[in-house]
mmCIF file of C-alpha atoms (C1' of nucleotides) in Angstrom:
data_model
loop_
_atom_site.group_PDB
_atom_site.id
_atom_site.type_symbol
_atom_site.label_atom_id
_atom_site.label_comp_id
_atom_site.label_asym_id
_atom_site.label_seq_id
_atom_site.Cartn_x
_atom_site.Cartn_y
_atom_site.Cartn_z
ATOM 1 C CA MET A 27 -31.699 8.222 11.247
ATOM 2 C CA ALA A 28 -30.900 4.416 9.742
ATOM 3 C CA LEU A 29 -29.168 5.688 6.403
ATOM 4 C CA ALA A 30 -26.907 8.016 8.129
ATOM 5 C CA ASP A 31 -25.759 5.314 10.405
ATOM 6 C CA THR A 32 -24.750 2.956 7.559
ATOM 7 C CA THR A 33 -22.966 5.679 5.815
ATOM 8 C CA GLU A 34 -20.880 6.727 8.364
ATOM 9 C CA ALA A 35 -20.090 2.587 8.901
ATOM 10 C CA ALA A 36 -19.217 2.604 5.040
ATOM 11 C CA GLU A 37 -17.084 5.749 5.458
ATOM 12 C CA ARG A 38 -15.044 3.763 8.309
ATOM 13 C CA MET A 39 -15.165 0.661 6.072
ATOM 14 C CA ALA A 40 -13.726 2.336 3.181
ATOM 15 C CA LEU A 41 -11.025 4.105 5.614
ATOM 16 C CA VAL A 42 -10.410 0.381 6.525
ATOM 17 C CA LEU A 43 -9.799 -0.362 2.850
ATOM 18 C CA THR A 44 -7.773 2.709 2.180
ATOM 19 C CA GLN A 45 -5.478 1.600 4.535
ATOM 20 C CA GLY A 46 -5.269 -1.839 3.058
ATOM 21 C CA GLY A 47 -3.688 -0.280 -0.312
ATOM 22 C CA LEU A 48 -7.020 0.680 -2.147
ATOM 23 C CA GLN A 49 -7.369 3.890 -3.493
ATOM 24 C CA LYS A 50 -10.301 5.897 -1.956
ATOM 25 C CA ALA A 51 -12.675 6.019 -4.332
ATOM 26 C CA THR A 52 -12.079 2.474 -4.687
ATOM 27 C CA ALA A 53 -12.401 2.189 -1.305
ATOM 28 C CA ARG A 54 -15.690 3.544 -1.213
ATOM 29 C CA VAL A 55 -16.939 1.945 -4.171
ATOM 30 C CA LEU A 56 -16.624 -1.325 -2.374
ATOM 31 C CA ALA A 57 -17.921 -0.374 0.424
ATOM 32 C CA ALA A 58 -20.802 1.116 -0.874
ATOM 33 C CA LEU A 59 -21.301 -2.371 -2.695
ATOM 34 C CA LEU A 60 -20.929 -3.854 0.588
ATOM 35 C CA PHE A 61 -23.621 -1.460 2.242
ATOM 36 C CA ALA A 62 -25.802 -1.541 -0.776
ATOM 37 C CA ASP A 63 -29.743 -2.045 0.467
ATOM 38 C CA SER A 64 -29.940 -3.819 -3.108
ATOM 39 C CA ASP A 65 -28.473 -6.971 -4.341
ATOM 40 C CA SER A 66 -26.612 -5.148 -7.520
ATOM 41 C CA VAL A 67 -26.165 -1.675 -8.168
ATOM 42 C CA THR A 68 -25.337 0.704 -11.279
ATOM 43 C CA ALA A 69 -22.279 2.782 -11.987
ATOM 44 C CA PRO A 70 -24.707 6.477 -11.899
ATOM 45 C CA GLN A 71 -26.098 5.035 -8.714
ATOM 46 C CA LEU A 72 -22.369 4.667 -7.636
ATOM 47 C CA ALA A 73 -21.397 8.169 -8.844
ATOM 48 C CA GLU A 74 -24.375 9.744 -7.491
ATOM 49 C CA GLY A 75 -24.263 8.386 -4.041
ATOM 50 C CA LEU A 76 -21.012 9.161 -3.461
ATOM 51 C CA GLY A 77 -20.877 12.434 -5.319
ATOM 52 C CA ILE A 78 -17.962 11.417 -7.509
ATOM 53 C CA SER A 79 -17.306 11.517 -11.515
ATOM 54 C CA SER A 80 -18.459 8.554 -13.328
ATOM 55 C CA GLY A 81 -14.694 8.674 -14.411
ATOM 56 C CA SER A 82 -13.721 7.626 -10.793
ATOM 57 C CA VAL A 83 -16.305 5.140 -10.725
ATOM 58 C CA SER A 84 -15.198 3.216 -13.930
ATOM 59 C CA GLY A 85 -11.418 3.170 -13.024
ATOM 60 C CA ALA A 86 -12.735 1.658 -9.558
ATOM 61 C CA ILE A 87 -14.880 -0.770 -10.981
ATOM 62 C CA LYS A 88 -12.311 -1.669 -13.523
ATOM 63 C CA MET A 89 -9.729 -2.539 -10.976
ATOM 64 C CA LEU A 90 -12.381 -4.524 -8.262
ATOM 65 C CA SER A 91 -13.070 -6.685 -11.563
ATOM 66 C CA THR A 92 -9.793 -7.132 -12.259
ATOM 67 C CA VAL A 93 -9.143 -8.090 -8.832
ATOM 68 C CA GLY A 94 -12.231 -10.263 -8.574
ATOM 69 C CA LEU A 95 -13.703 -8.738 -5.811
ATOM 70 C CA ILE A 96 -16.923 -7.849 -7.496
ATOM 71 C CA GLU A 97 -18.739 -8.891 -10.746
ATOM 72 C CA LYS A 98 -21.126 -7.359 -13.163
ATOM 73 C CA VAL A 99 -25.045 -9.097 -12.383
ATOM 74 C CA PRO A 100 -25.745 -11.133 -15.024
ATOM 75 C CA ALA A 101 -29.188 -9.743 -16.393
ATOM 76 C CA PRO A 102 -31.629 -8.497 -13.678
ATOM 77 C CA GLY A 103 -34.229 -7.352 -16.529
ATOM 78 C CA SER A 104 -32.243 -6.054 -19.422
ATOM 79 C CA ARG A 105 -31.163 -2.961 -17.721
ATOM 80 C CA ARG A 106 -27.729 -1.257 -17.870
ATOM 81 C CA GLU A 107 -24.722 -3.307 -16.045
ATOM 82 C CA HIS A 108 -25.126 -3.556 -12.813
ATOM 83 C CA TYR A 109 -22.545 -4.560 -10.510
ATOM 84 C CA ARG A 110 -22.050 -6.704 -7.198
ATOM 85 C CA LEU A 111 -19.853 -7.880 -4.551
ATOM 86 C CA ARG A 112 -18.989 -11.710 -5.361
ATOM 87 C CA GLU A 113 -19.291 -14.154 -3.482
ATOM 88 C CA GLY A 114 -15.954 -15.477 -1.494
ATOM 89 C CA ALA A 115 -14.350 -12.140 -2.872
ATOM 90 C CA TRP A 116 -12.633 -11.945 0.275
ATOM 91 C CA ALA A 117 -10.799 -15.370 0.071
ATOM 92 C CA THR A 118 -10.138 -14.418 -3.455
ATOM 93 C CA LEU A 119 -8.100 -11.378 -2.207
ATOM 94 C CA MET A 120 -6.516 -13.381 0.073
ATOM 95 C CA SER A 121 -5.531 -15.772 -2.670
ATOM 96 C CA ALA A 122 -4.211 -12.697 -4.936
ATOM 97 C CA GLN A 123 -2.148 -11.559 -2.116
ATOM 98 C CA ASN A 124 -0.562 -14.643 -1.657
ATOM 99 C CA SER A 125 1.389 -13.720 -5.266
ATOM 100 C CA THR A 126 3.123 -10.840 -3.031
ATOM 101 C CA VAL A 127 4.029 -13.877 -0.775
ATOM 102 C CA GLN A 128 5.213 -15.453 -3.764
ATOM 103 C CA ALA A 129 7.258 -12.343 -5.262
ATOM 104 C CA MET A 130 8.856 -12.111 -1.862
ATOM 105 C CA PHE A 131 10.089 -15.519 -2.082
ATOM 106 C CA GLU A 132 11.475 -15.267 -5.448
ATOM 107 C CA ALA A 133 12.790 -12.189 -4.603
ATOM 108 C CA ALA A 134 15.176 -13.596 -1.978
ATOM 109 C CA ASP A 135 15.947 -16.807 -3.870
ATOM 110 C CA GLN A 136 17.086 -14.374 -7.194
ATOM 111 C CA GLY A 137 19.416 -12.373 -3.890
ATOM 112 C CA ILE A 138 20.918 -15.903 -3.075
ATOM 113 C CA ALA A 139 21.900 -16.415 -6.615
ATOM 114 C CA ALA A 140 23.587 -13.349 -7.017
ATOM 115 C CA THR A 141 25.426 -12.982 -3.641
ATOM 116 C CA GLY A 142 26.443 -16.813 -3.692
ATOM 117 C CA ALA A 143 26.000 -19.080 -0.827
ATOM 118 C CA ASP A 144 28.920 -18.108 1.446
ATOM 119 C CA ALA A 145 28.105 -14.774 1.583
ATOM 120 C CA PRO A 146 27.062 -12.929 4.675
ATOM 121 C CA ALA A 147 23.925 -12.185 3.340
ATOM 122 C CA ALA A 148 22.730 -15.354 2.088
ATOM 123 C CA ARG A 149 22.045 -16.682 5.594
ATOM 124 C CA ARG A 150 19.502 -13.915 5.907
ATOM 125 C CA LEU A 151 18.016 -14.241 2.423
ATOM 126 C CA ALA A 152 17.968 -18.302 3.168
ATOM 127 C CA GLU A 153 15.540 -17.406 6.024
ATOM 128 C CA MET A 154 13.622 -14.918 4.347
ATOM 129 C CA ARG A 155 13.140 -17.232 1.246
ATOM 130 C CA ASP A 156 12.728 -19.942 3.766
ATOM 131 C CA PHE A 157 9.474 -18.202 5.511
ATOM 132 C CA TYR A 158 8.173 -16.784 2.326
ATOM 133 C CA GLY A 159 7.929 -20.338 0.665
ATOM 134 C CA PHE A 160 6.756 -21.618 3.878
ATOM 135 C CA MET A 161 3.805 -19.011 3.810
ATOM 136 C CA PHE A 162 3.364 -19.483 0.003
ATOM 137 C CA ARG A 163 2.934 -23.130 0.133
ATOM 138 C CA GLU A 164 0.457 -22.897 3.472
ATOM 139 C CA LEU A 165 -1.782 -19.635 2.704
ATOM 140 C CA PRO A 166 -3.879 -21.377 -0.112
ATOM 141 C CA ALA A 167 -4.418 -24.267 2.057
ATOM 142 C CA LEU A 168 -5.545 -22.501 4.921
ATOM 143 C CA VAL A 169 -8.133 -20.683 2.560
ATOM 144 C CA GLU A 170 -9.224 -23.777 1.653
ATOM 145 C CA ARG A 171 -9.869 -24.928 5.027
ATOM 146 C CA TRP A 172 -12.044 -21.827 5.634
ATOM 147 C CA GLN A 173 -13.996 -22.964 2.634
ATOM 148 C CA ALA A 174 -14.514 -25.831 3.832
ATOM 149 C CA GLU A 175 -15.435 -25.032 7.218
ATOM 150 C CA ARG A 176 -18.234 -22.420 5.505
ATOM 151 C CA SER A 177 -19.763 -24.990 3.057
ATOM 152 C CA ARG A 178 -20.121 -27.145 6.134
ATOM 153 C CA CYS A 179 -22.792 -24.297 7.867
ATOM 154 C CA MET B 8 31.365 -7.910 -11.532
ATOM 155 C CA ALA B 9 29.890 -9.547 -8.254
ATOM 156 C CA LEU B 10 29.410 -6.213 -6.885
ATOM 157 C CA ALA B 11 26.866 -4.891 -9.414
ATOM 158 C CA ASP B 12 24.926 -8.268 -9.427
ATOM 159 C CA THR B 13 23.914 -8.279 -5.761
ATOM 160 C CA THR B 14 22.967 -4.343 -6.268
ATOM 161 C CA GLU B 15 21.265 -5.179 -8.960
ATOM 162 C CA ALA B 16 19.364 -8.001 -6.718
ATOM 163 C CA ALA B 17 18.978 -5.608 -4.081
ATOM 164 C CA GLU B 18 17.048 -3.048 -6.250
ATOM 165 C CA ARG B 19 14.918 -5.479 -7.413
ATOM 166 C CA MET B 20 14.165 -6.561 -4.017
ATOM 167 C CA ALA B 21 13.681 -3.209 -3.259
ATOM 168 C CA LEU B 22 11.213 -2.837 -5.936
ATOM 169 C CA VAL B 23 9.369 -5.720 -4.757
ATOM 170 C CA LEU B 24 9.174 -4.437 -1.298
ATOM 171 C CA THR B 25 7.703 -0.823 -2.823
ATOM 172 C CA GLN B 26 4.725 -2.982 -3.887
ATOM 173 C CA GLY B 27 4.118 -4.225 -0.539
ATOM 174 C CA GLY B 28 3.737 -0.659 0.796
ATOM 175 C CA LEU B 29 7.263 0.523 1.697
ATOM 176 C CA GLN B 30 7.814 3.570 0.331
ATOM 177 C CA LYS B 31 11.246 3.529 -2.244
ATOM 178 C CA ALA B 32 14.452 4.857 0.099
ATOM 179 C CA THR B 33 12.639 2.850 3.540
ATOM 180 C CA ALA B 34 12.532 -0.623 0.932
ATOM 181 C CA ARG B 35 16.271 1.143 -0.309
ATOM 182 C CA VAL B 36 17.411 0.655 3.041
ATOM 183 C CA LEU B 37 15.969 -2.645 4.328
ATOM 184 C CA ALA B 38 17.496 -4.389 1.205
ATOM 185 C CA ALA B 39 20.685 -2.952 1.184
ATOM 186 C CA LEU B 40 20.642 -4.390 5.056
ATOM 187 C CA LEU B 41 19.345 -8.090 3.659
ATOM 188 C CA PHE B 42 22.390 -7.456 1.246
ATOM 189 C CA ALA B 43 25.146 -5.988 3.678
ATOM 190 C CA ASP B 44 28.324 -7.663 3.261
ATOM 191 C CA SER B 45 29.193 -7.165 7.042
ATOM 192 C CA ASP B 46 26.930 -8.260 10.036
ATOM 193 C CA SER B 47 25.763 -4.832 10.294
ATOM 194 C CA VAL B 48 25.559 -0.940 8.542
ATOM 195 C CA THR B 49 25.575 2.373 10.073
ATOM 196 C CA ALA B 50 23.501 5.047 8.770
ATOM 197 C CA PRO B 51 26.567 7.219 6.946
ATOM 198 C CA GLN B 52 27.296 4.159 4.765
ATOM 199 C CA LEU B 53 23.321 3.314 3.519
ATOM 200 C CA ALA B 54 23.332 7.218 2.579
ATOM 201 C CA GLU B 55 26.663 7.162 1.192
ATOM 202 C CA GLY B 56 25.606 3.303 -0.362
ATOM 203 C CA LEU B 57 22.446 4.670 -1.779
ATOM 204 C CA GLY B 58 22.708 8.263 -2.557
ATOM 205 C CA ILE B 59 20.176 9.152 -0.514
ATOM 206 C CA SER B 60 20.069 12.330 2.181
ATOM 207 C CA SER B 61 20.715 11.406 6.111
ATOM 208 C CA GLY B 62 17.128 12.514 6.419
ATOM 209 C CA SER B 63 15.806 9.704 4.540
ATOM 210 C CA VAL B 64 18.029 7.127 6.347
ATOM 211 C CA SER B 65 16.938 8.110 9.527
ATOM 212 C CA GLY B 66 12.915 8.210 8.790
ATOM 213 C CA ALA B 67 13.386 4.787 7.075
ATOM 214 C CA ILE B 68 15.369 3.650 9.910
ATOM 215 C CA LYS B 69 12.698 4.386 12.572
ATOM 216 C CA MET B 70 10.300 3.455 10.254
ATOM 217 C CA LEU B 71 11.914 0.140 10.229
ATOM 218 C CA SER B 72 12.469 -0.199 13.688
ATOM 219 C CA THR B 73 9.106 0.546 14.934
ATOM 220 C CA VAL B 74 7.754 -2.361 12.803
ATOM 221 C CA GLY B 75 10.286 -4.494 14.493
ATOM 222 C CA LEU B 76 12.294 -5.519 11.182
ATOM 223 C CA ILE B 77 15.299 -4.427 11.753
ATOM 224 C CA GLU B 78 17.471 -3.029 15.579
ATOM 225 C CA LYS B 79 20.446 -1.629 16.526
ATOM 226 C CA VAL B 80 23.256 -3.605 17.313
ATOM 227 C CA PRO B 81 24.195 -3.416 20.785
ATOM 228 C CA ALA B 82 27.880 -2.508 20.476
ATOM 229 C CA PRO B 83 30.551 -3.835 18.191
ATOM 230 C CA GLY B 84 33.229 -2.177 19.331
ATOM 231 C CA SER B 85 31.542 1.253 20.904
ATOM 232 C CA ARG B 86 31.029 3.077 17.889
ATOM 233 C CA ARG B 87 28.528 5.104 16.112
ATOM 234 C CA GLU B 88 24.948 3.084 15.671
ATOM 235 C CA HIS B 89 24.824 0.507 13.345
ATOM 236 C CA TYR B 90 21.747 -1.312 12.069
ATOM 237 C CA ARG B 91 20.802 -5.042 11.122
ATOM 238 C CA LEU B 92 17.837 -7.199 10.250
ATOM 239 C CA ARG B 93 16.116 -8.788 12.904
ATOM 240 C CA GLU B 94 16.579 -12.238 13.581
ATOM 241 C CA GLY B 95 12.926 -13.563 13.122
ATOM 242 C CA ALA B 96 11.838 -10.075 11.114
ATOM 243 C CA TRP B 97 9.507 -11.611 8.181
ATOM 244 C CA ALA B 98 7.579 -13.690 11.019
ATOM 245 C CA THR B 99 7.351 -10.251 12.991
ATOM 246 C CA LEU B 100 6.106 -8.523 9.947
ATOM 247 C CA MET B 101 3.568 -10.968 8.947
ATOM 248 C CA SER B 102 2.315 -10.783 12.286
ATOM 249 C CA ALA B 103 2.085 -6.826 11.920
ATOM 250 C CA GLN B 104 0.126 -7.278 9.071
ATOM 251 C CA ASN B 105 -2.229 -9.496 11.141
ATOM 252 C CA SER B 106 -3.760 -5.917 12.819
ATOM 253 C CA THR B 107 -5.435 -5.486 8.937
ATOM 254 C CA VAL B 108 -6.664 -8.307 8.838
ATOM 255 C CA GLN B 109 -8.266 -7.753 12.565
ATOM 256 C CA ALA B 110 -9.270 -4.111 11.106
ATOM 257 C CA MET B 111 -11.380 -5.555 8.351
ATOM 258 C CA PHE B 112 -12.966 -7.996 10.979
ATOM 259 C CA GLU B 113 -13.909 -5.072 13.019
ATOM 260 C CA ALA B 114 -15.485 -2.866 10.434
ATOM 261 C CA ALA B 115 -17.391 -5.964 9.232
ATOM 262 C CA ASP B 116 -18.606 -6.293 12.580
ATOM 263 C CA GLN B 117 -19.284 -2.887 12.847
ATOM 264 C CA GLY B 118 -21.160 -2.443 9.512
ATOM 265 C CA ILE B 119 -23.454 -5.379 10.754
ATOM 266 C CA ALA B 120 -24.352 -3.273 14.170
ATOM 267 C CA ALA B 121 -25.150 -0.449 11.911
ATOM 268 C CA THR B 122 -27.499 -1.870 9.371
ATOM 269 C CA GLY B 123 -29.283 -4.749 11.628
ATOM 270 C CA ALA B 124 -28.612 -8.412 10.774
ATOM 271 C CA ASP B 125 -32.136 -8.314 8.259
ATOM 272 C CA ALA B 126 -30.930 -5.992 5.924
ATOM 273 C CA PRO B 127 -29.598 -7.391 2.181
ATOM 274 C CA ALA B 128 -26.171 -6.101 3.446
ATOM 275 C CA ALA B 129 -26.129 -8.078 6.404
ATOM 276 C CA ARG B 130 -25.411 -11.489 4.637
ATOM 277 C CA ARG B 131 -22.387 -9.789 2.985
ATOM 278 C CA LEU B 132 -21.275 -7.989 5.981
ATOM 279 C CA ALA B 133 -21.169 -11.269 7.917
ATOM 280 C CA GLU B 134 -19.542 -13.233 5.244
ATOM 281 C CA MET B 135 -16.389 -10.757 5.372
ATOM 282 C CA ARG B 136 -16.662 -10.673 9.246
ATOM 283 C CA ASP B 137 -16.351 -14.483 9.237
ATOM 284 C CA PHE B 138 -13.951 -14.431 6.732
ATOM 285 C CA TYR B 139 -11.245 -12.071 8.591
ATOM 286 C CA GLY B 140 -12.257 -13.822 12.020
ATOM 287 C CA PHE B 141 -10.823 -16.867 10.823
ATOM 288 C CA MET B 142 -8.127 -15.193 9.016
ATOM 289 C CA PHE B 143 -7.389 -13.459 12.257
ATOM 290 C CA ARG B 144 -7.725 -16.426 14.285
ATOM 291 C CA GLU B 145 -5.361 -18.628 12.166
ATOM 292 C CA LEU B 146 -2.833 -16.685 11.258
ATOM 293 C CA PRO B 147 -0.870 -16.275 14.117
ATOM 294 C CA ALA B 148 -1.275 -20.656 14.991
ATOM 295 C CA LEU B 149 0.608 -20.619 10.982
ATOM 296 C CA VAL B 150 3.339 -18.383 12.225
ATOM 297 C CA GLU B 151 3.839 -20.395 15.115
ATOM 298 C CA ARG B 152 4.281 -23.259 13.271
ATOM 299 C CA TRP B 153 6.672 -21.783 10.907
ATOM 300 C CA GLN B 154 8.624 -21.150 14.353
ATOM 301 C CA ALA B 155 8.338 -24.611 15.398
ATOM 302 C CA GLU B 156 9.377 -26.682 11.868
ATOM 303 C CA ARG B 157 12.136 -23.700 11.700
ATOM 304 C CA SER B 158 13.557 -24.427 15.172
ATOM 305 C CA ARG B 159 13.484 -27.730 14.634
ATOM 306 C CA CYS B 160 16.257 -27.546 11.816
ATOM 307 C "C1'" DT C 18 34.928 20.446 28.309
ATOM 308 C "C1'" DC C 19 35.413 20.994 23.732
ATOM 309 C "C1'" DA C 20 35.356 19.528 19.070
ATOM 310 C "C1'" DA C 21 34.289 16.749 15.741
ATOM 311 C "C1'" DA C 22 31.170 13.052 13.923
ATOM 312 C "C1'" DC C 23 26.514 11.381 13.598
ATOM 313 C "C1'" DT C 24 21.615 12.180 14.170
ATOM 314 C "C1'" DT C 25 17.177 14.302 14.082
ATOM 315 C "C1'" DT C 26 13.899 17.231 12.891
ATOM 316 C "C1'" DC C 27 10.820 20.041 9.807
ATOM 317 C "C1'" DA C 28 9.862 23.105 6.197
ATOM 318 C "C1'" DA C 29 9.837 23.526 1.425
ATOM 319 C "C1'" DA C 30 10.880 21.442 -3.127
ATOM 320 C "C1'" DA C 31 10.256 17.495 -6.287
ATOM 321 C "C1'" DA C 32 7.745 13.610 -7.376
ATOM 322 C "C1'" DT C 33 3.730 10.800 -7.692
ATOM 323 C "C1'" DC C 34 -0.893 9.670 -7.368
ATOM 324 C "C1'" DT C 35 -5.863 10.154 -8.055
ATOM 325 C "C1'" DC C 36 -9.531 12.673 -9.670
ATOM 326 C "C1'" DT C 37 -12.327 15.079 -12.241
ATOM 327 C "C1'" DG C 38 -14.516 16.677 -16.887
ATOM 328 C "C1'" DA C 39 -15.110 16.591 -21.092
ATOM 329 C "C1'" DA C 40 -15.018 14.040 -25.805
ATOM 330 C "C1'" DA C 41 -15.355 9.674 -27.655
ATOM 331 C "C1'" DG C 42 -17.438 5.336 -28.218
ATOM 332 C "C1'" DT C 43 -21.220 2.038 -27.058
ATOM 333 C "C1'" DT C 44 -25.263 -0.084 -25.864
ATOM 334 C "C1'" DC C 45 -30.525 0.263 -25.795
ATOM 335 C "C1'" DT C 46 -34.795 1.642 -26.642
ATOM 336 C "C1'" DG C 47 -38.856 3.778 -28.974
ATOM 337 C "C1'" DC D 24 -32.532 3.989 -37.627
ATOM 338 C "C1'" DA D 25 -31.981 7.934 -34.581
ATOM 339 C "C1'" DG D 26 -31.458 9.653 -29.690
ATOM 340 C "C1'" DA D 27 -30.610 8.737 -25.177
ATOM 341 C "C1'" DA D 28 -28.156 7.002 -21.340
ATOM 342 C "C1'" DC D 29 -24.280 5.092 -20.154
ATOM 343 C "C1'" DT D 30 -19.651 3.938 -20.270
ATOM 344 C "C1'" DT D 31 -14.695 4.314 -20.898
ATOM 345 C "C1'" DT D 32 -10.617 7.122 -21.988
ATOM 346 C "C1'" DC D 33 -7.550 10.014 -20.973
ATOM 347 C "C1'" DA D 34 -4.934 14.872 -20.042
ATOM 348 C "C1'" DG D 35 -4.380 17.991 -17.257
ATOM 349 C "C1'" DA D 36 -5.713 20.155 -12.389
ATOM 350 C "C1'" DG D 37 -5.461 19.184 -7.732
ATOM 351 C "C1'" DA D 38 -4.098 16.820 -3.726
ATOM 352 C "C1'" DT D 39 -1.262 13.902 -1.250
ATOM 353 C "C1'" DT D 40 3.357 12.032 -0.127
ATOM 354 C "C1'" DT D 41 8.370 11.476 -0.252
ATOM 355 C "C1'" DT D 42 12.642 13.533 -0.268
ATOM 356 C "C1'" DT D 43 15.683 16.567 0.529
ATOM 357 C "C1'" DG D 44 18.912 20.217 2.971
ATOM 358 C "C1'" DA D 45 19.811 22.664 6.668
ATOM 359 C "C1'" DA D 46 19.260 23.578 11.234
ATOM 360 C "C1'" DA D 47 19.211 21.883 15.895
ATOM 361 C "C1'" DG D 48 20.596 18.286 19.274
ATOM 362 C "C1'" DT D 49 23.340 14.462 20.597
ATOM 363 C "C1'" DT D 50 26.794 11.649 21.272
ATOM 364 C "C1'" DT D 51 31.846 10.292 21.441
ATOM 365 C "C1'" DG D 52 36.658 10.606 22.777
ATOM 366 C "C1'" DA D 53 40.640 13.246 23.753
#
DNA sequence: TCAAACTTTCAAAAATCTCTGAAAGTTCTG
DNA sequence: CAGAACTTTCAGAGATTTTTGAAAGTTTGA
């Protein structure tokens, strides 16, 4: 049955997302939105479909909205809140992860300040700082390159 | 006191590493190796200095070695095992994270296969697949660019 | 080869994180 | 405006992860 197949694929997707750091309920909500047959989905539909509590759905929606992965659908009539995956969500997510890169850069930089430039640790910290500094500069450019390439098609 | 400052910086670093997904003991071991005053450090030194059990140190070393962040030091005399941060560790780490990107790509690809290309989900999954496909192709090149730039200096 | 020092393993304790369920708060519709 | 349906919040139950501590296994040097 086709539905079973997509459910299984969605659960596999949720597993991957979990390994990427999302909690289980959140990952399943995101996967459900990815695999949804309609343009948007309501919270009760998610709770029902996934067999989780409304509280879990609420928490998942809050988290995914904060990160910018999903959004409320403007007003498809005037019914209750509908949610859907945002356009360009993945690029947004990658940009968000760039703040982790920034944190690594800053931690290394502060480390150098704390050790003094001639300590043995300084060389190690400098390599770290330079690497994450490079990535922090270049990753946004990479994402932009993707967006440019995409809009060209 | 200078030592206190570097300890504090190391703990801050450990916190950042924790947010990056490492468990606490592992993050503290890595930070200790980053901030160490000597070229290499033994497991008992780490356990003593961090106030954690030898079992935790062993687990941390195992994990960090597997990922390629640290290495045994060949033979600084012939004493017990010494460990240190590997040269180019951060580039290695970034490359390892690329396998997460690959997993995302593959999950999206399998999702498309499961839904059929005309389902509403297919467009969403295709955007995801294309994005992670792009990143999976381009990230290694970015790391290489870093390495080239670094060796030039 | 033996003793000492180190390392690894693993079960159980401790700590942490996640989910639920119910109550309180909203918003819509009749 | 009242009732119904939905949403949010949060304390506590439940699940999971992490750490420890101790025993077993190694390695080293005399």
